[in-house]
CSV table of C-alpha atoms and ligand atoms in Angstrom, one decimal:
chain,number,residue,atom,x,y,z
A,29,MET,CA,-19.3,47.2,15.4
A,30,THR,CA,-18.6,48.8,12.2
A,31,THR,CA,-20.7,47.7,9.1
A,32,LYS,CA,-17.5,46.3,7.6
A,33,ARG,CA,-16.9,44.1,10.6
A,34,LEU,CA,-20.4,43.0,10.9
A,35,PHE,CA,-20.4,41.9,7.3
A,36,LEU,CA,-17.2,40.0,7.8
A,37,LYS,CA,-18.6,38.3,11.0
A,38,THR,CA,-21.7,37.3,9.2
A,39,ALA,CA,-19.8,36.0,6.1
A,40,LEU,CA,-17.6,33.9,8.3
A,41,SER,CA,-20.5,32.4,10.4
A,42,LEU,CA,-22.2,31.6,7.0
A,43,ILE,CA,-19.0,29.7,5.6
A,44,ALA,CA,-18.8,28.0,9.2
A,45,ALA,CA,-22.3,26.9,9.0
A,46,ALA,CA,-21.9,25.4,5.6
A,47,SER,CA,-18.8,23.6,6.2
A,48,GLY,CA,-19.6,22.2,9.9
A,49,ALA,CA,-16.3,24.0,11.2
A,50,PRO,CA,-15.3,27.5,11.5
A,51,ALA,CA,-13.6,28.4,8.3
A,52,TRP,CA,-10.6,30.0,10.2
A,53,ALA,CA,-10.0,27.0,12.5
A,54,ALA,CA,-7.4,24.4,11.2
A,55,ASP,CA,-8.5,21.0,10.1
A,56,THR,CA,-7.5,18.6,13.0
A,57,SER,CA,-9.3,15.3,11.5
A,58,PRO,CA,-6.7,12.6,11.2
A,59,ILE,CA,-4.8,12.1,7.8
A,60,LYS,CA,-5.6,8.5,6.7
A,61,ILE,CA,-3.1,6.3,4.7
A,62,GLY,CA,-4.6,3.0,3.4
A,63,LEU,CA,-2.1,0.2,3.1
A,64,ILE,CA,-3.2,-2.9,1.2
A,65,LEU,CA,-0.6,-5.8,1.5
A,66,PRO,CA,-0.5,-9.5,1.1
A,67,MET,CA,-0.1,-10.5,4.8
A,68,THR,CA,-1.4,-14.2,4.0
A,69,GLY,CA,-0.8,-16.6,1.4
A,70,GLN,CA,2.2,-17.2,-1.0
A,71,SER,CA,3.3,-13.4,-1.0
A,72,ALA,CA,3.0,-13.0,2.7
A,73,SER,CA,6.8,-12.3,3.3
A,74,THR,CA,6.4,-9.1,0.8
A,75,GLY,CA,3.4,-8.0,3.2
A,76,ARG,CA,5.4,-8.8,6.4
A,77,GLN,CA,8.5,-6.8,5.1
A,78,ILE,CA,6.6,-3.7,3.9
A,79,ASP,CA,4.4,-3.7,7.0
A,80,ALA,CA,7.7,-3.7,9.2
A,81,ALA,CA,9.2,-0.9,7.2
A,82,VAL,CA,6.1,1.3,7.4
A,83,LYS,CA,6.1,0.9,11.2
A,84,LEU,CA,9.7,1.8,11.2
A,85,TRP,CA,9.2,4.9,9.2
A,86,MET,CA,6.5,6.1,11.7
A,87,ALA,CA,8.6,5.2,14.7
A,88,GLN,CA,11.4,7.3,13.5
A,89,ASN,CA,9.2,10.2,11.9
A,90,GLY,CA,6.2,10.4,14.3
A,91,ASN,CA,2.7,10.4,13.5
A,92,LYS,CA,1.8,14.2,13.1
A,93,ILE,CA,1.9,16.2,9.8
A,94,ALA,CA,0.6,19.9,9.9
A,95,GLY,CA,-0.9,19.4,13.5
A,96,ARG,CA,-2.9,16.3,12.3
A,97,THR,CA,-2.7,12.7,13.3
A,98,VAL,CA,-1.5,10.3,10.6
A,99,GLU,CA,-3.5,7.0,10.8
A,100,VAL,CA,-2.2,3.9,8.7
A,101,ILE,CA,-5.0,1.5,8.0
A,102,LEU,CA,-3.4,-1.9,7.0
A,103,LYS,CA,-5.8,-4.5,5.2
A,104,ASP,CA,-4.8,-8.0,4.0
A,105,ASP,CA,-5.6,-8.7,0.4
A,106,GLY,CA,-3.9,-12.1,0.2
A,107,ALA,CA,-2.5,-11.0,-3.2
A,108,VAL,CA,-6.0,-11.5,-4.7
A,109,PRO,CA,-6.8,-8.7,-7.1
A,110,ASP,CA,-10.6,-8.7,-6.4
A,111,ALA,CA,-10.0,-8.3,-2.8
A,112,THR,CA,-7.7,-5.5,-3.4
A,113,LYS,CA,-10.0,-3.5,-5.4
A,114,ARG,CA,-13.0,-4.2,-3.1
A,115,ILE,CA,-10.7,-2.9,0.0
A,116,ALA,CA,-9.5,0.1,-1.9
A,117,GLN,CA,-13.2,1.0,-2.7
A,118,GLU,CA,-14.1,0.9,1.0
A,119,MET,CA,-11.0,2.9,1.9
A,120,ILE,CA,-11.9,5.7,-0.6
A,121,VAL,CA,-15.6,5.7,0.1
A,122,ASN,CA,-15.8,5.0,3.9
A,123,ASP,CA,-12.4,5.7,5.4
A,124,LYS,CA,-11.7,8.8,3.1
A,125,VAL,CA,-8.1,8.0,2.9
A,126,ALA,CA,-5.8,10.5,1.2
A,127,VAL,CA,-3.6,8.0,-0.6
A,128,ILE,CA,-3.6,4.1,-0.8
A,129,ALA,CA,-0.1,2.4,-0.7
A,130,GLY,CA,1.2,-1.2,-0.9
A,131,PHE,CA,0.3,-3.5,-3.7
A,132,GLY,CA,2.4,-6.7,-3.4
A,133,ILE,CA,2.0,-8.1,-6.9
A,134,THR,CA,1.3,-6.6,-10.3
A,135,PRO,CA,-2.5,-7.8,-10.6
A,136,THR,CA,-3.5,-6.2,-7.6
A,137,ALA,CA,-2.1,-2.9,-8.6
A,138,LEU,CA,-3.7,-3.2,-12.0
A,139,ALA,CA,-6.9,-4.0,-10.7
A,140,THR,CA,-7.1,-0.8,-8.6
A,141,ALA,CA,-5.8,1.6,-11.1
A,142,PRO,CA,-9.4,2.5,-12.6
A,143,LEU,CA,-10.5,3.3,-8.9
A,144,ALA,CA,-7.5,5.7,-8.6
A,145,THR,CA,-8.4,7.5,-11.7
A,146,GLN,CA,-12.0,7.8,-10.9
A,147,SER,CA,-11.7,9.1,-7.5
A,148,LYS,CA,-8.5,11.1,-7.9
A,149,THR,CA,-6.8,9.0,-5.1
A,150,PRO,CA,-3.1,8.5,-5.6
A,151,LEU,CA,-1.8,5.2,-5.3
A,152,VAL,CA,1.9,4.4,-4.2
A,153,VAL,CA,3.0,1.1,-5.5
A,154,MET,CA,5.6,-0.1,-3.0
A,155,ALA,CA,6.3,-3.7,-4.5
A,156,ALA,CA,4.8,-4.6,-7.8
A,157,ALA,CA,7.1,-4.1,-10.8
A,158,THR,CA,5.6,-4.7,-14.3
A,159,SER,CA,6.7,-1.7,-16.3
A,160,SER,CA,3.3,-0.8,-17.5
A,161,ILE,CA,1.6,-0.3,-14.0
A,162,THR,CA,2.5,3.6,-14.0
A,163,GLU,CA,0.6,3.8,-17.3
A,164,ALA,CA,-2.6,2.2,-16.0
A,165,SER,CA,-3.6,5.4,-14.1
A,166,PRO,CA,-2.2,9.0,-13.9
A,167,TYR,CA,-2.6,8.6,-10.1
A,168,ILE,CA,0.0,5.9,-9.7
A,169,VAL,CA,3.4,6.6,-8.2
A,170,ARG,CA,6.1,3.9,-7.7
A,171,THR,CA,8.7,3.5,-5.3
A,172,SER,CA,9.8,-0.2,-6.0
A,173,PHE,CA,11.4,-0.8,-9.3
A,174,THR,CA,10.6,-2.2,-12.8
A,175,LEU,CA,11.8,-5.6,-14.2
A,176,PRO,CA,13.2,-4.0,-17.4
A,177,GLN,CA,15.2,-1.5,-15.1
A,178,VAL,CA,16.9,-4.2,-13.4
A,179,THR,CA,17.2,-6.8,-16.2
A,180,ILE,CA,19.2,-5.2,-18.7
A,181,ALA,CA,22.3,-4.9,-16.6
A,182,ILE,CA,22.5,-8.7,-16.0
A,183,ALA,CA,22.1,-9.4,-19.7
A,184,ASP,CA,24.8,-6.9,-20.4
A,185,TRP,CA,27.1,-8.5,-17.9
A,186,ALA,CA,26.5,-12.1,-19.1
A,187,ALA,CA,27.2,-11.1,-22.7
A,188,LYS,CA,30.5,-9.5,-21.6
A,189,ASN,CA,31.6,-12.4,-19.5
A,190,LYS,CA,31.9,-15.3,-21.9
A,191,ILE,CA,28.1,-16.5,-21.8
A,192,ARG,CA,27.1,-17.1,-25.4
A,193,ARG,CA,24.1,-19.2,-25.0
A,194,ALA,CA,21.4,-18.6,-22.6
A,195,VAL,CA,17.9,-20.1,-21.4
A,196,THR,CA,15.4,-17.9,-19.8
A,197,LEU,CA,13.1,-18.9,-16.8
A,198,VAL,CA,10.5,-16.6,-15.6
A,199,ALA,CA,7.2,-16.5,-13.6
A,200,ASP,CA,4.4,-16.5,-16.2
A,201,TYR,CA,2.9,-13.0,-15.6
A,202,GLY,CA,3.6,-9.4,-16.1
A,203,PRO,CA,7.0,-8.9,-14.4
A,204,GLY,CA,8.0,-12.2,-15.8
A,205,PHE,CA,7.3,-11.2,-19.3
A,206,ASP,CA,9.1,-7.9,-18.8
A,207,ALA,CA,12.1,-9.8,-17.6
A,208,GLU,CA,12.0,-12.3,-20.5
A,209,LYS,CA,11.6,-9.7,-23.1
A,210,PHE,CA,14.3,-7.3,-21.9
A,211,PHE,CA,16.8,-10.1,-21.2
A,212,ASP,CA,16.2,-11.5,-24.7
A,213,SER,CA,16.6,-8.1,-26.5
A,214,GLN,CA,19.7,-7.0,-24.6
A,215,PHE,CA,21.4,-10.2,-24.7
A,216,ARG,CA,20.9,-10.7,-28.4
A,217,LEU,CA,22.1,-7.1,-29.1
A,218,ASP,CA,25.4,-8.0,-27.3
A,219,GLY,CA,25.8,-11.0,-29.6
A,220,GLY,CA,24.5,-13.6,-27.4
A,221,GLN,CA,21.9,-16.5,-28.4
A,222,ILE,CA,18.6,-17.5,-26.6
A,223,LEU,CA,18.2,-21.1,-26.7
A,224,ASP,CA,14.9,-21.5,-24.9
A,225,LYS,CA,12.3,-19.4,-23.0
A,226,LEU,CA,10.7,-21.2,-20.2
A,227,ARG,CA,7.9,-20.1,-17.7
A,228,THR,CA,6.5,-21.3,-14.4
A,229,PRO,CA,2.9,-20.5,-13.0
A,230,LEU,CA,2.8,-17.8,-10.5
A,231,ARG,CA,0.9,-19.9,-7.9
A,232,ALA,CA,2.1,-23.2,-6.7
A,233,PRO,CA,5.1,-23.5,-9.3
A,234,ASP,CA,6.8,-26.8,-9.7
A,235,PHE,CA,10.4,-26.3,-11.2
A,236,ALA,CA,11.2,-29.9,-12.0
A,237,PRO,CA,10.0,-29.9,-15.6
A,238,VAL,CA,11.7,-26.7,-16.4
A,239,LEU,CA,14.9,-27.7,-14.9
A,240,GLN,CA,15.0,-31.0,-16.7
A,241,LYS,CA,14.7,-28.9,-19.9
A,242,VAL,CA,17.5,-26.9,-18.9
A,243,ILE,CA,19.7,-29.9,-18.3
A,244,ASP,CA,18.9,-31.2,-21.6
A,245,THR,CA,19.6,-28.0,-23.3
A,246,LYS,CA,23.0,-27.4,-21.8
A,247,PRO,CA,23.2,-23.5,-22.1
A,248,ASP,CA,26.2,-21.6,-20.8
A,249,ALA,CA,23.8,-19.8,-18.3
A,250,LEU,CA,20.2,-19.9,-17.1
A,251,PHE,CA,18.6,-16.6,-16.3
A,252,VAL,CA,15.9,-16.5,-13.7
A,253,PHE,CA,13.3,-14.0,-12.6
A,254,LEU,CA,10.9,-15.3,-9.9
A,255,PRO,CA,8.7,-13.1,-7.7
A,256,SER,CA,10.0,-12.5,-3.9
A,257,GLY,CA,9.2,-15.5,-1.9
A,258,GLN,CA,9.9,-18.3,-4.6
A,259,GLY,CA,13.8,-18.1,-4.7
A,260,ALA,CA,14.5,-20.6,-1.8
A,261,ALA,CA,12.3,-23.2,-3.1
A,262,PHE,CA,13.9,-22.7,-6.5
A,263,MET,CA,17.4,-23.0,-5.3
A,264,LYS,CA,16.8,-26.0,-3.4
A,265,GLN,CA,15.5,-27.9,-6.5
A,266,PHE,CA,18.3,-26.3,-8.5
A,267,ALA,CA,20.8,-28.1,-6.1
A,268,GLU,CA,18.7,-31.3,-5.9
A,269,ARG,CA,19.0,-31.8,-9.6
A,270,GLY,CA,22.8,-31.2,-9.4
A,271,LEU,CA,22.5,-28.1,-11.7
A,272,ASP,CA,25.0,-26.1,-9.3
A,273,LYS,CA,27.5,-28.7,-10.3
A,274,SER,CA,26.7,-29.0,-13.9
A,275,GLY,CA,28.8,-26.0,-15.2
A,276,ILE,CA,25.5,-24.1,-16.3
A,277,ARG,CA,25.9,-20.9,-14.6
A,278,LEU,CA,22.9,-19.3,-12.7
A,279,ILE,CA,22.3,-15.6,-13.3
A,280,ALA,CA,19.2,-13.8,-12.1
A,281,THR,CA,17.3,-10.5,-11.0
A,282,GLY,CA,17.8,-9.9,-7.3
A,283,ASP,CA,14.2,-11.2,-6.6
A,284,VAL,CA,15.6,-14.7,-6.7
A,285,THR,CA,18.6,-14.0,-4.2
A,286,ASP,CA,16.1,-11.9,-2.1
A,287,ASP,CA,17.7,-10.7,1.3
A,288,ASP,CA,14.4,-12.0,3.1
A,289,GLN,CA,15.5,-15.7,2.2
A,290,LEU,CA,19.2,-15.5,1.2
A,291,ALA,CA,20.5,-16.3,4.8
A,292,ASP,CA,18.9,-19.8,4.6
A,293,MET,CA,19.6,-20.6,0.9
A,294,GLY,CA,22.8,-22.4,1.6
A,295,ASP,CA,25.9,-22.8,-0.5
A,296,VAL,CA,24.0,-23.3,-3.7
A,297,ALA,CA,23.4,-19.6,-4.0
A,298,LEU,CA,27.2,-18.7,-3.4
A,299,GLY,CA,28.5,-17.0,-6.6
A,300,VAL,CA,25.1,-16.4,-8.2
A,301,VAL,CA,25.6,-13.1,-10.2
A,302,ASN,CA,22.4,-10.9,-10.2
A,303,SER,CA,21.3,-7.4,-10.8
A,304,HIS,CA,18.9,-5.3,-8.6
A,305,HIS,CA,18.4,-1.8,-6.9
A,306,TYR,CA,18.8,-2.9,-3.3
A,307,SER,CA,21.0,-5.1,-1.1
A,308,ALA,CA,21.0,-5.2,2.7
A,309,ALA,CA,24.8,-5.2,2.2
A,310,HIS,CA,24.7,-1.9,0.2
A,311,PRO,CA,27.8,0.1,1.8
A,312,SER,CA,26.5,3.4,2.8
A,313,ALA,CA,25.8,5.1,6.1
A,314,THR,CA,22.2,5.6,5.3
A,315,ASN,CA,21.7,2.1,4.6
A,316,LYS,CA,23.7,0.8,7.7
A,317,LYS,CA,21.5,2.9,9.8
A,318,PHE,CA,18.3,1.6,8.1
A,319,VAL,CA,19.4,-2.2,8.4
A,320,GLU,CA,20.4,-1.8,12.0
A,321,ALA,CA,17.1,0.0,12.9
A,322,PHE,CA,14.8,-2.5,11.1
A,323,GLN,CA,16.9,-5.3,12.8
A,324,ALA,CA,16.6,-4.0,16.2
A,325,ALA,CA,12.6,-3.6,15.7
A,326,ASN,CA,12.2,-7.1,14.0
A,327,LYS,CA,14.4,-9.7,15.5
A,328,GLY,CA,15.5,-12.6,13.1
A,329,MET,CA,14.6,-10.4,10.0
A,330,ARG,CA,16.7,-8.8,7.4
A,331,PRO,CA,15.2,-6.1,5.3
A,332,ASN,CA,14.8,-6.8,1.7
A,333,PHE,CA,14.1,-4.7,-1.4
A,334,MET,CA,10.3,-4.9,-0.5
A,335,ALA,CA,11.0,-3.3,2.9
A,336,VAL,CA,13.0,-0.4,1.1
A,337,GLY,CA,10.0,0.1,-1.3
A,338,GLY,CA,7.7,0.6,1.7
A,339,PHE,CA,10.2,2.7,3.7
A,340,ASP,CA,10.7,5.0,0.8
A,341,GLY,CA,6.9,4.9,-0.1
A,342,MET,CA,6.4,6.5,3.3
A,343,ARG,CA,8.9,9.2,2.7
A,344,VAL,CA,7.4,10.1,-0.6
A,345,ILE,CA,3.8,10.2,1.0
A,346,TYR,CA,5.1,12.2,4.2
A,347,LYS,CA,6.9,14.8,2.2
A,348,ALA,CA,3.9,15.3,-0.1
A,349,LEU,CA,1.3,15.5,2.9
A,350,GLU,CA,3.6,18.0,4.5
A,351,THR,CA,3.4,20.2,1.3
A,352,THR,CA,-0.6,19.8,1.2
A,353,LYS,CA,-1.0,19.8,4.9
A,354,GLY,CA,-2.9,16.7,4.7
A,355,ALA,CA,-4.9,17.3,1.5
A,356,GLY,CA,-5.2,14.4,-0.9
A,357,GLY,CA,-6.1,14.3,-4.6
A,358,GLU,CA,-4.3,16.1,-7.4
A,359,ALA,CA,-2.5,18.2,-5.0
A,360,LEU,CA,-0.9,15.2,-3.1
A,361,LEU,CA,0.1,13.5,-6.5
A,362,ASN,CA,1.8,16.7,-7.8
A,363,ALA,CA,3.8,17.1,-4.4
A,364,MET,CA,4.9,13.4,-4.9
A,365,LYS,CA,6.5,14.2,-8.5
A,366,GLY,CA,9.9,15.2,-8.6
A,367,GLN,CA,11.2,14.1,-5.0
A,368,ILE,CA,14.8,13.4,-4.9
A,369,PHE,CA,16.2,11.8,-1.9
A,370,GLU,CA,19.0,9.4,-0.4
A,371,SER,CA,17.3,6.0,0.0
A,372,PRO,CA,18.9,3.1,1.9
A,373,ARG,CA,19.5,1.8,-1.8
A,374,GLY,CA,21.4,4.9,-3.0
A,375,PRO,CA,20.2,8.2,-4.6
A,376,VAL,CA,16.6,8.1,-6.1
A,377,LEU,CA,14.3,10.3,-8.2
A,378,ILE,CA,10.5,10.3,-8.5
A,379,ASP,CA,10.3,11.1,-12.2
A,380,GLY,CA,7.6,13.9,-12.7
A,381,GLN,CA,6.8,12.7,-16.1
A,382,THR,CA,6.6,9.0,-15.6
A,383,ARG,CA,5.8,9.0,-11.9
A,384,ASP,CA,8.2,5.9,-11.8
A,385,ILE,CA,11.4,5.6,-9.7
A,386,VAL,CA,15.0,6.4,-11.3
A,387,GLN,CA,17.7,4.6,-9.4
A,388,ASP,CA,21.0,3.1,-9.5
A,389,VAL,CA,21.2,-0.5,-10.5
A,390,TYR,CA,23.7,-2.7,-9.0
A,391,ILE,CA,25.5,-5.9,-10.2
A,392,ARG,CA,26.1,-8.2,-7.3
A,393,LYS,CA,27.6,-11.6,-6.5
A,394,VAL,CA,26.2,-13.7,-3.6
A,395,GLU,CA,29.1,-14.1,-1.0
A,396,ARG,CA,29.8,-15.0,2.5
A,397,VAL,CA,30.6,-11.7,4.3
A,398,PRO,CA,32.8,-12.3,7.4
A,399,SER,CA,32.3,-8.8,8.6
A,400,MET,CA,28.5,-9.4,8.7
A,401,GLY,CA,28.4,-12.6,10.8
A,402,ASN,CA,29.5,-14.7,7.9
A,403,GLY,CA,26.1,-14.5,6.2
A,404,LEU,CA,25.1,-14.7,2.7
A,405,TYR,CA,24.8,-11.4,1.2
A,406,ASN,CA,24.4,-9.7,-2.4
A,407,VAL,CA,27.8,-8.0,-2.7
A,408,GLU,CA,27.7,-5.2,-5.1
A,409,PHE,CA,30.7,-5.1,-7.6
A,410,ASP,CA,29.5,-2.7,-10.3
A,411,VAL,CA,26.8,0.0,-10.7
A,412,ILE,CA,24.9,1.6,-13.6
A,413,LYS,CA,23.9,5.1,-12.4
A,414,ALA,CA,20.4,6.7,-12.5
A,415,VAL,CA,18.6,4.2,-14.6
A,416,LYS,CA,15.1,5.1,-15.9
A,417,ASP,CA,12.5,2.4,-16.7
A,418,PRO,CA,13.3,1.3,-20.2
A,419,GLY,CA,10.0,-0.3,-20.5
A,420,LYS,CA,7.9,2.8,-21.0
A,421,THR,CA,5.9,2.8,-24.2
A,422,LYS,CA,5.4,6.6,-24.1
B,5,LIG,C1,6.3,-8.5,-8.6
B,5,LIG,C2,7.5,-8.2,-9.2
B,5,LIG,C3,6.4,-9.2,-7.4
B,5,LIG,C4,8.6,-8.7,-8.5
B,5,LIG,C5,7.5,-9.5,-6.9
B,5,LIG,O1,7.4,-10.3,-5.6
B,5,LIG,C6,8.6,-9.3,-7.2
B,5,LIG,C7,5.1,-8.1,-9.3
B,5,LIG,C8,6.3,-10.5,-4.8
B,5,LIG,O2,5.1,-7.3,-10.0
B,5,LIG,O3,4.0,-8.9,-9.1
B,5,LIG,O4,9.8,-9.7,-6.7
């Protein structure tokens, strides 16, 4: 053995001794993805949708990246922020996850943001949609949407379609404040007038008192944002109070005419014009393939916008992990930035500057679709291309 080769051999065995593995051998440990979702409680439909979409992504794309096995660790936080934070801490410290995804509602994402920053762990927000979430940590990337992003379109549509006086009704927390504020400013800019701003609690809302106020105020239209899972209960009370026959038009964000519940809402939902980034009836080949595969794997379930946020979140994570060969931290975060791809919702970009999603926003009307089993669907009739979140403060 030459001196040079002996030196190399000694150096390599020293490195191997220090790291516990031969330095030239590839890392074969599993790549872990933490997934925190509300699988129980009021937001359980969001957890169910995203879990199903993550499983579909894995079934279609396998569980191997750079020769390593990908493991998804799913934990239920019941949409309780303290639980989310505790679970995230365990995933970072004990499981050594490369990334944490999920986050059904805004408070759970905000509670976890400081941990992401401290530990340099990327968070992929697949559901929560308050604009400010991506500003709570430089390690947050979002594949869902923001309320300002989808709300401006319906405010604009309303003002241009003979609606002069409106009342707003939103859930009393982050995304509701965003929806209320951006509906108000766009609608007034377009010459409309806001007669009243109503809010209902996030937990166990009772729509009776606010609907009575709407009846008394008699606006041309009622604009509504409620988080996914509350739409059906709202529609029921709207109809029970005769509001569907009152001449007061119902307009909304697509959270209210959510594909998860729309099929069972009944005629009260017919004709509701709303704006959002995803409809199960989106007429693209990519979406048809997605909906068919999702329904084949989940009998009786129609994918909603939460499922698409989860599916696309996995795409962003997988592509980034392929780039880093499974490494996490800042490298993984950077590999998520700037991704452009065709989602079931349409073309999307993960903005490298804001880490938020840029996407098309559609104006839709709830209709019965004979070619789709005569079910109720959000049928797209107009589009605003490549909308960035208008809610960013910097
Ligand atoms: C949020 C926004 C949650 C929109 C939603 O459903 C929704 C949130 C659970 O940011 O908390 O449709």
